[in-house]
Structure formats: structure tokens, C-alpha cells
Short mmCIF file of C-alpha atoms in Angstrom, two decimals:
data_model
loop_
_atom_site.label_atom_id
_atom_site.label_comp_id
_atom_site.label_asym_id
_atom_site.label_seq_id
_atom_site.Cartn_x
_atom_site.Cartn_y
_atom_site.Cartn_z
CA UNK P 892 16.01 -15.64 15.18
CA UNK P 893 19.29 -15.12 16.72
CA UNK P 894 20.06 -12.45 19.38
CA UNK P 895 21.36 -9.83 17.07
CA UNK P 896 18.26 -10.10 14.80
CA UNK P 897 16.04 -9.67 17.89
CA UNK P 898 17.80 -6.61 18.74
CA UNK P 899 17.45 -5.05 15.30
CA UNK P 900 13.69 -6.00 15.18
CA UNK P 901 13.14 -4.26 18.62
CA UNK P 902 14.84 -1.10 17.16
CA UNK P 903 12.59 -1.22 14.23
CA UNK P 904 9.52 -1.69 16.36
CA UNK P 905 10.57 1.20 18.79
CA UNK P 906 11.26 3.46 15.80
CA UNK P 907 7.96 2.65 14.23
CA UNK P 908 6.06 2.93 17.44
CA UNK P 909 6.11 6.69 17.15
CA UNK P 910 4.16 6.66 13.96
CA UNK P 911 1.38 4.38 15.22
CA UNK P 912 0.89 5.76 18.72
CA UNK P 913 -1.63 8.54 17.42
CA UNK P 914 -4.00 5.99 15.60
CA UNK P 915 -4.64 2.43 16.19
CA UNK P 916 -2.79 -0.17 14.11
CA UNK P 917 -4.47 -0.89 10.85
CA UNK P 918 -3.73 -3.82 8.53
CA UNK P 919 -1.53 -1.69 6.13
CA UNK P 920 0.64 -0.32 9.15
CA UNK P 921 1.20 -3.91 10.39
CA UNK P 922 2.13 -5.05 6.97
CA UNK P 923 4.58 -2.10 6.58
CA UNK P 924 6.23 -2.98 9.85
CA UNK P 925 6.35 -6.67 9.07
CA UNK P 926 8.08 -5.97 5.73
CA UNK P 927 10.43 -3.56 7.39
CA UNK P 928 11.25 -6.30 9.88
CA UNK P 929 11.89 -8.75 7.33
CA UNK P 930 14.01 -6.43 4.98
CA UNK P 931 16.16 -5.08 7.80
CA UNK P 932 17.15 -8.54 8.78
CA UNK P 933 18.24 -9.36 5.33
CA UNK P 934 20.26 -6.14 5.30
CA UNK P 935 23.02 -7.68 7.44
CA UNK P 936 23.92 -9.99 4.43
CA UNK P 937 24.03 -7.27 1.76
CA UNK P 938 27.68 -6.31 2.11
CA UNK P 939 28.89 -9.74 2.56
CA UNK P 940 27.59 -10.93 -0.75
CA UNK P 941 29.09 -10.38 -4.39
CA UNK P 942 32.07 -8.63 -3.08
CA UNK P 943 34.85 -7.72 -5.54
CA UNK P 944 37.35 -10.79 -5.73
CA UNK P 945 40.28 -8.56 -5.26
CA UNK P 946 38.81 -7.46 -1.76
CA UNK P 947 38.51 -10.96 -0.36
CA UNK P 948 42.15 -11.35 0.39
CA UNK P 949 43.12 -7.75 1.12
CA UNK P 950 42.89 -5.74 4.20
CA UNK P 951 43.46 -1.96 2.98
CA UNK P 952 40.83 0.72 3.19
CA UNK P 953 38.52 0.16 0.20
CA UNK P 954 34.87 -0.28 -0.95
CA UNK P 955 34.12 -3.94 -1.45
CA UNK P 956 31.38 -3.81 -4.09
CA UNK P 957 29.47 -1.34 -6.24
CA UNK P 958 27.68 1.34 -4.38
CA UNK P 959 24.75 3.21 -6.14
CA UNK P 960 25.16 6.90 -6.84
CA UNK P 961 21.16 7.32 -6.86
CA UNK P 962 18.48 5.55 -4.83
CA UNK P 963 14.79 5.67 -5.07
CA UNK P 964 12.23 5.26 -2.09
CA UNK P 965 8.54 5.18 -1.68
CA UNK P 966 6.80 7.41 0.83
CA UNK P 967 5.86 5.50 4.32
CA UNK P 968 7.73 2.20 3.11
CA UNK P 969 11.06 0.75 4.18
CA UNK P 970 14.33 2.09 2.67
CA UNK P 971 17.97 1.22 3.18
CA UNK P 972 21.24 2.80 2.05
CA UNK P 973 24.41 0.85 1.94
CA UNK P 974 28.19 1.57 1.84
CA UNK P 975 30.09 -1.60 1.81
CA UNK P 976 33.66 -1.43 2.62
CA UNK P 977 36.68 -2.78 4.89
CA UNK P 978 39.93 -1.78 6.44
CA UNK P 979 38.11 1.12 8.26
CA UNK P 980 38.33 2.13 11.84
CA UNK P 981 35.09 4.17 11.61
CA UNK P 982 32.20 4.89 9.38
CA UNK P 983 30.63 8.25 9.42
CA UNK P 984 27.13 9.22 7.79
CA UNK P 985 26.16 12.65 6.62
CA UNK P 986 22.80 13.82 5.29
CA UNK P 987 23.33 17.12 3.48
CA UNK P 988 26.59 17.43 5.22
CA UNK P 989 25.01 17.00 8.67
CA UNK P 990 26.41 14.12 10.66
CA UNK P 991 24.54 11.40 12.09
CA UNK P 992 22.71 10.87 14.44
CA UNK P 993 20.03 13.10 12.91
CA UNK P 994 16.92 14.70 14.42
CA UNK P 995 13.55 13.66 13.24
CA UNK P 996 13.34 16.91 11.25
CA UNK P 997 16.50 16.20 9.27
CA UNK P 998 16.14 12.39 8.53
CA UNK P 999 14.47 9.37 10.07
CA UNK P 1000 17.20 7.03 8.98
CA UNK P 1001 19.13 5.34 11.83
CA UNK P 1002 22.39 3.11 11.67
CA UNK P 1003 22.23 -0.68 11.53
CA UNK P 1004 25.22 -1.79 13.79
CA UNK P 1005 24.51 -5.50 12.95
CA UNK P 1006 25.96 -4.57 9.55
CA UNK P 1007 28.91 -2.84 10.88
CA UNK P 1008 27.49 0.51 10.47
CA UNK P 1009 27.68 0.04 6.80
CA UNK P 1010 23.76 0.18 6.27
CA UNK P 1011 21.46 2.96 7.55
CA UNK P 1012 17.58 2.55 7.08
CA UNK P 1013 14.18 4.12 7.71
CA UNK P 1014 11.25 1.95 8.46
CA UNK P 1015 8.83 4.54 7.13
CA UNK P 1016 10.37 6.95 4.80
CA UNK P 1017 9.10 10.64 4.96
CA UNK P 1018 9.63 13.62 2.75
CA UNK P 1019 12.27 15.26 4.83
CA UNK P 1020 14.40 11.95 4.41
CA UNK P 1021 15.10 13.06 0.74
CA UNK P 1022 18.51 14.50 0.12
CA UNK P 1023 22.14 13.61 -0.41
CA UNK P 1024 23.72 11.13 1.83
CA UNK P 1025 27.48 10.65 2.36
CA UNK P 1026 29.46 7.81 4.03
CA UNK P 1027 32.99 8.32 4.95
CA UNK P 1028 35.33 5.46 5.83
CA UNK P 1029 38.53 6.10 7.90
CA UNK P 1030 41.58 4.36 8.96
CA UNK P 1031 44.58 5.93 10.78
CA UNK P 1032 45.92 7.69 7.88
CA UNK P 1033 43.36 7.76 4.98
CA UNK P 1034 39.60 8.37 4.30
CA UNK P 1035 37.38 7.46 1.41
CA UNK P 1036 33.74 8.47 0.73
CA UNK P 1037 30.79 7.99 -1.46
CA UNK P 1038 27.71 10.13 -2.12
CA UNK P 1039 24.20 8.73 -2.68
CA UNK P 1040 21.29 10.83 -3.71
CA UNK P 1041 17.96 9.65 -2.43
CA UNK P 1042 14.65 10.59 -4.33
CA UNK P 1043 11.08 9.97 -3.81
CA UNK P 1044 9.49 7.71 -6.46
CA UNK P 1045 5.95 5.99 -6.98
CA UNK P 1046 6.12 2.28 -6.41
CA UNK P 1047 4.90 1.86 -9.92
CA UNK P 1048 7.36 3.75 -12.02
CA UNK P 1049 6.55 4.25 -15.72
CA UNK P 1050 9.89 3.21 -16.71
CA UNK P 1051 13.03 1.70 -14.89
CA UNK P 1052 15.00 4.07 -13.23
CA UNK P 1053 18.78 3.69 -13.17
CA UNK P 1054 20.44 3.52 -9.66
CA UNK P 1055 23.94 2.22 -10.80
CA UNK P 1056 25.38 2.75 -14.22
CA UNK P 1057 28.24 0.35 -15.39
CA UNK P 1058 31.55 1.82 -15.63
CA UNK P 1059 34.00 1.35 -18.61
CA UNK P 1060 37.10 -0.63 -17.90
CA UNK P 1061 40.57 -0.99 -19.42
CA UNK P 1062 42.07 -4.51 -18.89
CA UNK P 1063 44.68 -6.59 -20.42
CA UNK P 1064 44.40 -9.92 -22.11
CA UNK P 1065 44.05 -12.72 -19.65
CA UNK P 1066 42.87 -10.36 -16.78
CA UNK P 1067 39.36 -10.58 -15.56
CA UNK P 1068 36.43 -8.05 -15.82
CA UNK P 1069 33.20 -7.38 -13.96
CA UNK P 1070 30.49 -4.99 -14.79
CA UNK P 1071 27.34 -4.27 -12.74
CA UNK P 1072 24.03 -2.34 -13.55
CA UNK P 1073 21.03 -1.81 -11.51
CA UNK P 1074 17.48 0.07 -11.68
CA UNK P 1075 14.62 0.71 -9.55
CA UNK P 1076 11.56 -0.96 -11.14
CA UNK P 1077 8.99 -0.83 -8.16
CA UNK P 1078 6.33 -3.28 -7.56
CA UNK P 1079 4.67 -5.42 -10.36
CA UNK P 1080 1.02 -4.63 -10.76
CA UNK P 1081 0.05 -7.10 -13.58
CA UNK P 1082 -0.33 -10.59 -12.57
CA UNK P 1083 1.71 -11.95 -15.69
CA UNK P 1084 4.30 -9.16 -15.49
CA UNK P 1085 7.96 -9.99 -14.78
CA UNK P 1086 11.32 -8.04 -14.68
CA UNK P 1087 14.25 -9.11 -16.84
CA UNK P 1088 17.90 -8.01 -17.18
CA UNK P 1089 20.16 -9.20 -20.19
CA UNK P 1090 23.63 -8.34 -20.88
CA UNK P 1091 24.75 -8.31 -24.56
CA UNK P 1092 27.88 -7.48 -26.49
CA UNK P 1093 27.17 -5.21 -29.32
CA UNK P 1094 28.40 -5.60 -32.89
CA UNK P 1095 27.21 -2.82 -35.37
CA UNK P 1096 24.47 -2.04 -32.81
CA UNK P 1097 23.11 -5.59 -32.94
CA UNK P 1098 23.08 -7.54 -29.72
CA UNK P 1099 25.04 -10.93 -29.39
CA UNK P 1100 25.37 -13.35 -26.67
CA UNK P 1101 28.59 -12.80 -24.44
CA UNK P 1102 30.82 -15.78 -24.63
CA UNK P 1103 32.98 -17.23 -21.86
CA UNK P 1104 31.15 -15.08 -19.32
CA UNK P 1105 28.90 -15.42 -16.33
CA UNK P 1106 25.74 -13.34 -15.63
CA UNK P 1107 24.15 -13.26 -12.02
CA UNK P 1108 20.90 -11.34 -11.43
CA UNK P 1109 20.11 -9.96 -8.07
CA UNK P 1110 17.26 -8.09 -6.34
CA UNK P 1111 16.96 -6.14 -3.13
CA UNK P 1112 14.04 -4.44 -1.13
CA UNK P 1113 11.58 -6.99 -2.00
CA UNK P 1114 12.31 -6.86 -5.72
CA UNK P 1115 11.71 -3.22 -6.24
CA UNK P 1116 15.57 -2.91 -7.13
CA UNK P 1117 17.04 -5.37 -9.66
CA UNK P 1118 20.54 -5.68 -10.69
CA UNK P 1119 22.89 -7.90 -12.70
CA UNK P 1120 26.54 -8.66 -12.67
CA UNK P 1121 28.45 -9.65 -15.77
CA UNK P 1122 31.92 -11.37 -15.06
CA UNK P 1123 34.49 -12.33 -17.78
CA UNK P 1124 37.13 -14.40 -15.90
CA UNK P 1125 39.62 -14.62 -18.85
CA UNK P 1126 39.49 -11.70 -21.31
CA UNK P 1127 40.35 -12.68 -24.75
CA UNK P 1128 40.75 -10.37 -28.00
CA UNK P 1129 37.15 -11.02 -28.95
CA UNK P 1130 35.86 -9.62 -25.72
CA UNK P 1131 36.88 -6.13 -26.37
CA UNK P 1132 34.05 -3.82 -27.37
CA UNK P 1133 30.80 -2.39 -26.20
CA UNK P 1134 28.34 -4.17 -23.96
CA UNK P 1135 24.66 -3.33 -23.19
CA UNK P 1136 22.77 -4.12 -19.95
CA UNK P 1137 19.10 -3.97 -21.01
CA UNK P 1138 16.54 -3.76 -18.08
CA UNK P 1139 12.89 -4.65 -18.97
CA UNK P 1140 10.26 -3.83 -16.44
CA UNK P 1141 6.84 -5.69 -16.56
CA UNK P 1142 5.37 -2.34 -15.73
CA UNK P 1143 6.39 -0.67 -18.93
CA UNK P 1144 7.00 -1.49 -22.43
CA UNK P 1145 9.93 0.87 -22.48
CA UNK P 1146 13.33 -0.70 -21.94
CA UNK P 1147 16.38 0.96 -20.14
CA UNK P 1148 19.63 0.38 -21.96
CA UNK P 1149 23.03 1.15 -20.13
CA UNK P 1150 26.20 0.91 -22.17
CA UNK P 1151 29.83 0.09 -21.11
CA UNK P 1152 33.14 -0.16 -22.78
CA UNK P 1153 35.87 -2.96 -22.40
CA UNK P 1154 39.13 -1.73 -23.75
CA UNK P 1155 42.53 -3.15 -24.01
CA UNK P 1156 45.30 -1.63 -22.03
CA UNK P 1157 46.08 1.76 -23.43
CA UNK P 1158 49.07 2.11 -25.75
CA UNK P 1159 50.86 5.44 -25.50
CA UNK P 1160 50.54 7.52 -28.86
CA UNK P 1161 52.78 10.31 -30.04
CA UNK P 1162 51.72 13.30 -32.04
CA UNK P 1163 53.19 14.26 -35.40
CA UNK P 1164 55.19 16.98 -33.67
CA UNK P 1165 56.70 14.51 -31.11
CA UNK P 1166 57.44 12.16 -34.05
CA UNK P 1167 59.19 14.92 -35.90
CA UNK P 1168 61.37 15.73 -32.95
CA UNK P 1169 62.10 12.07 -32.38
CA UNK P 1170 63.35 11.57 -36.19
CA UNK P 1171 65.67 14.59 -35.82
CA UNK P 1172 67.00 13.42 -32.58
CA UNK P 1173 67.62 10.09 -34.12
CA UNK P 1174 69.31 11.47 -37.19
CA UNK P 1175 71.52 13.66 -34.98
CA UNK P 1176 72.56 10.66 -32.88
CA UNK P 1177 73.25 8.69 -36.03
CA UNK P 1178 75.46 11.52 -37.55
CA UNK P 1179 77.51 11.73 -34.24
CA UNK P 1180 77.93 7.94 -34.19
CA UNK P 1181 79.17 8.03 -37.88
CA UNK P 1182 81.61 10.95 -37.29
CA UNK P 1183 83.02 9.04 -34.18
CA UNK P 1184 83.46 5.80 -36.04
CA UNK P 1185 85.28 7.68 -39.08
CA UNK P 1186 87.41 9.61 -36.58
CA UNK P 1187 88.23 6.48 -34.85
CA UNK P 1188 89.18 4.63 -38.04
CA UNK P 1189 91.35 7.41 -39.12
CA UNK P 1190 93.10 7.50 -35.78
CA UNK P 1191 93.94 3.82 -35.89
CA UNK P 1192 95.18 3.97 -39.35
CA UNK P 1193 97.41 6.75 -38.68
CA UNK P 1194 98.86 5.10 -35.63
CA UNK P 1195 99.19 1.90 -37.47
CA UNK P 1196 100.96 3.65 -40.49
CA UNK P 1197 103.33 5.47 -38.16
CA UNK P 1198 104.57 2.44 -36.58
CA UNK P 1199 105.12 0.79 -39.92
CA UNK P 1200 107.31 3.79 -40.94
CA UNK P 1201 109.31 3.61 -37.90
CA UNK P 1202 110.01 0.06 -38.24
CA UNK P 1203 111.09 0.41 -41.97
CA UNK P 1204 113.47 3.24 -40.83
CA UNK P 1205 115.14 1.31 -38.14
CA UNK P 1206 115.66 -1.56 -40.70
CA UNK P 1207 117.21 0.74 -43.28
CA UNK P 1208 119.77 2.23 -40.61
CA UNK P 1209 120.71 -1.27 -39.47
CA UNK P 1210 121.35 -2.47 -42.87
CA UNK P 1211 123.73 0.49 -43.79
CA UNK P 1212 125.68 0.19 -40.65
CA UNK P 1213 126.61 -3.24 -41.18
CA UNK P 1214 127.99 -2.44 -44.81
#
């Protein structure tokens, strides 16, 4: 393993040592520590994968991928929280408005510097770790933040627990759209059980395959959290409508359905009152234009007629003088 990874493992070991000093190491403790080492080593890649396409070639202050609003953790197991961004000069973490670093009675989470401080983790989750975590990204002039609620949960939940719900989008024809859904499903405890996520486009409450799209399923924290991206690279008229992300856990017969709406670019509508006012204004403008036109025509006719009369009078005088 490279140097940075070995530093991280040493930190995890030192952080976990306090929990094992009072009693000899057991098989379960060694297993938990080993899983923590493996999981924290993979945390470095979390924020570099599946980033927003528009974030790849930009450098302003921004979040680079979807961040869950709620997380679930199992007591005395590894847990990590992520806040993926770029264009920042600093990242600050808060737990219930208290800034990091935290004392043990506030939180056991520590910052993972190998992930540019975008990740915090606890090798062994404790009850006092539960609460609201906030990450704040800052540059010289601006700051953005995101809040994550952390809850305790059994590692064999009865039903999938949503961690990120897909957001409605409003896009034009020819543009691209990306949806994401995610849920905590825990560990499978049946030998033939499996987890599955399926995206469907809904027509009259009936699911259909999404045409001209790409679905990519992902997992994190040893498969306890599963998610799925649905990408539509070139939106066409038939893509507009409602979509469903259906998450099926092998631990439960109940399915989790998360819905999202893809709409065309909004067309500004006007009310009946605004329409009436517009009609009156247009009628008034039309009346003014007609009046100006009539007045102009009369003025031209009068001037033209006067010139003709003057020419006739001059000709009459000239003829009589010659006689």
C-alpha cells in the first residue's frame, strides 16, 4: 500500500486502540478493525467517482456529486460521511453546530486528509456520534454548506431506508439529465438474497423501460448502502414525465419507491386579468395608430390640394395678363 494509505491505516489503528486497551482483542474486534481499514482506504476514491459532468471542466466553488441528506450507521461499526466539492480553500465540519475537532463526548469522527478533508469517519460508531453534521466549503468570497442527519440503525433493517431522494429537473430538448437515488439496506442475512435497483418511466402508473438512457448502480460501505444513477444524454420529447427508482432489498418483501419528475423548460403563463389588460393596451395602441394614420393622410391631402390651387391661380393670372 502507498504511503498515504499506510498513514490512514495507522490513524485508524491508533483511534481504535483506545477501544481495545481495556480488554484483549477478540475475533469480532479484529474483524471490525480490518473492515474499517479496508473501507477507509476506499474512501479516498469516493469523491473522485461519478462526478457531475459540468464539474469536470470548471473550477468555481461547487459540490461535485450528490450528497445524502440522511445517513444510517450501525453501533460499533465503521461509518463515513462525505462532502464532495471543489474550488474551495477550506472545508469545515460541524456536529450540532460545534466545529471539528471534537472531543470524545461530542463525536468520535475524525477528518480523513487523504480525501482532501471531504470525508470524515469513525472506526467504531458510538451513540454520541448521532446528530446533525454540516460541511462548509469556503473560498475567498463565498461559502456553501450541506447538512447530513446521522441516525442509528440495525444492520438488518426491515425495509430499505432512503438516504438520497432524486430531485425534480427542468431541462430543454437536447440537454442532458441525471438522476440519483440511494438507500440503506444493511447486510443481507439470507444466502440467496440480493439487492436490486431499477429505474422506470411511468405511464399511467405502469413502469416502462427508459429509452436512450444509461443506468449505473453503485454501492458503498461494504454494500450496506446502494444507489443508482440514471443518465439521459440527449433529452427528447418522449423523455418528459415521471420516473420511479425502485429499490428492492433481499431482507424485505417491501419495496422502496422514489419518484422524480423531468419537465420541459417552463413557459411563462399569464392570468386572465393580465390577458385582459394586454388586450386593452393593444386596442388602445391600435386606436392611436389609426388616428395618427388618418391625421397624416388628411394633412398630406390638404397640403397637396393647396399646392394645386396655388398653381391654378398663378396660371389664370398669367393668361389674363397676356390678353
